Short mmCIF file of C-alpha atoms in Angstrom, two decimals:
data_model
loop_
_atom_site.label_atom_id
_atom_site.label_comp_id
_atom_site.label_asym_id
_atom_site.label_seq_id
_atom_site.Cartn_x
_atom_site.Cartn_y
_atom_site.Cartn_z
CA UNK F 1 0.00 0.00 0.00
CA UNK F 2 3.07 2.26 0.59
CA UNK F 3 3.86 2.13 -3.18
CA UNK F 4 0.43 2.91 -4.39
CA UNK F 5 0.62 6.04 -2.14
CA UNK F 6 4.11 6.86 -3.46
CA UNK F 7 2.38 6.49 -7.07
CA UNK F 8 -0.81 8.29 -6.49
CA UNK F 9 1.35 11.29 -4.71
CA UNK F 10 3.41 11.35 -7.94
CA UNK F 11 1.02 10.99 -10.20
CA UNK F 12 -1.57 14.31 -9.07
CA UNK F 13 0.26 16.88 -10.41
CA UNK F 14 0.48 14.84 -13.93
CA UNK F 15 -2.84 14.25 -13.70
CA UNK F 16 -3.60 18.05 -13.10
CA UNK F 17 -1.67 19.18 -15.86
CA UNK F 18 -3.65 16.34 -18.34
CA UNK F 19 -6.57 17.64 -16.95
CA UNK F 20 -5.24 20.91 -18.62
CA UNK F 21 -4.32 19.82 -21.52
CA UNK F 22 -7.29 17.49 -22.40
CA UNK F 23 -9.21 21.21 -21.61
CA UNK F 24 -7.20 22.97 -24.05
CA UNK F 25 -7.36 20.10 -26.62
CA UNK F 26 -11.33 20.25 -27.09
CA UNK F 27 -11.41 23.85 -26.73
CA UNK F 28 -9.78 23.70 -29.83
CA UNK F 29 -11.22 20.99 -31.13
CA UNK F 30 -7.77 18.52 -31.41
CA UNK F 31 -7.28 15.15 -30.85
CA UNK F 32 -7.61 13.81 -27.19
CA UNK F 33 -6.96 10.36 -27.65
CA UNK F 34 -3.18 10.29 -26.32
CA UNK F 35 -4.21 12.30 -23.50
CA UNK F 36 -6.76 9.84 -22.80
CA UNK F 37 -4.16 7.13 -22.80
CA UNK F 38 -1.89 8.94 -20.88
CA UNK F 39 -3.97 9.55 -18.09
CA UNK F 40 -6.16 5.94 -18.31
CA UNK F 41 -2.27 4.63 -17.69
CA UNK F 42 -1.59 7.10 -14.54
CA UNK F 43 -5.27 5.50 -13.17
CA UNK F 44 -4.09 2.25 -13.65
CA UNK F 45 -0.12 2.95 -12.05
CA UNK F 46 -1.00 2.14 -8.45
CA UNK F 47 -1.38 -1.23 -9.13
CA UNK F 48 2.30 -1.96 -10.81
CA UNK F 49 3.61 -3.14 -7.88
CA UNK F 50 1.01 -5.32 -7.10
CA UNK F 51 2.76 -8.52 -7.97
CA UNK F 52 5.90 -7.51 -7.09
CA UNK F 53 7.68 -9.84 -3.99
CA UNK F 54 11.15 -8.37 -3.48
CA UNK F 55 12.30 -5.29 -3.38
CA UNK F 56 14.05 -4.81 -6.48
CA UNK F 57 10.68 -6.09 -8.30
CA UNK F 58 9.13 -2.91 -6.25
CA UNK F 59 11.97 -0.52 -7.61
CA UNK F 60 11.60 -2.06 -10.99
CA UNK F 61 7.54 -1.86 -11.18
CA UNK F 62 7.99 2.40 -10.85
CA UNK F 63 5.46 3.06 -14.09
CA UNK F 64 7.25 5.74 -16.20
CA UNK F 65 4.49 7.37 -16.45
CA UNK F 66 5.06 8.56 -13.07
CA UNK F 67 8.35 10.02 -13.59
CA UNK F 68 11.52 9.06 -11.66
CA UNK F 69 11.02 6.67 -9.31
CA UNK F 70 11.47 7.90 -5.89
CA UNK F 71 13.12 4.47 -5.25
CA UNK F 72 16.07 4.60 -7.59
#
């Protein structure tokens, strides 16, 4: 549960700014489907390390989507 906090702390302020962007994109009437994707995948990032058993499995599950991992 500690990594899916880590993850969810990291991934707000993406989030935020996709929030903007996705805003900005139908405003003018662009595509939206990456940003869609993009933030579907920061929903989903909490549960990366889900499977994980060791440590190093945690370090290594960091989605990069999230940016650096705060483990490395």
């Amino acid at each position: 549960e500690i990594f899916a906090d880590k993850v969810r702390e990291a991934r707000t302020p993406l989030l935020a700014a996709l929030d903007t962007d996705y805003m900005k994109a139908l405003e003018s009437n662009a595509d939206t489907t990456q940003i869609v994707a993009d933030k579907q995948a920061l929903r989903d990032a909490p549960t990366a390390g889900d499977s994980a058993t060791t440590i190093a499995e945690l370090k290594a599950a960091w989605p990069s989507c999230c940016g650096d991992s705060p483990y490395a």
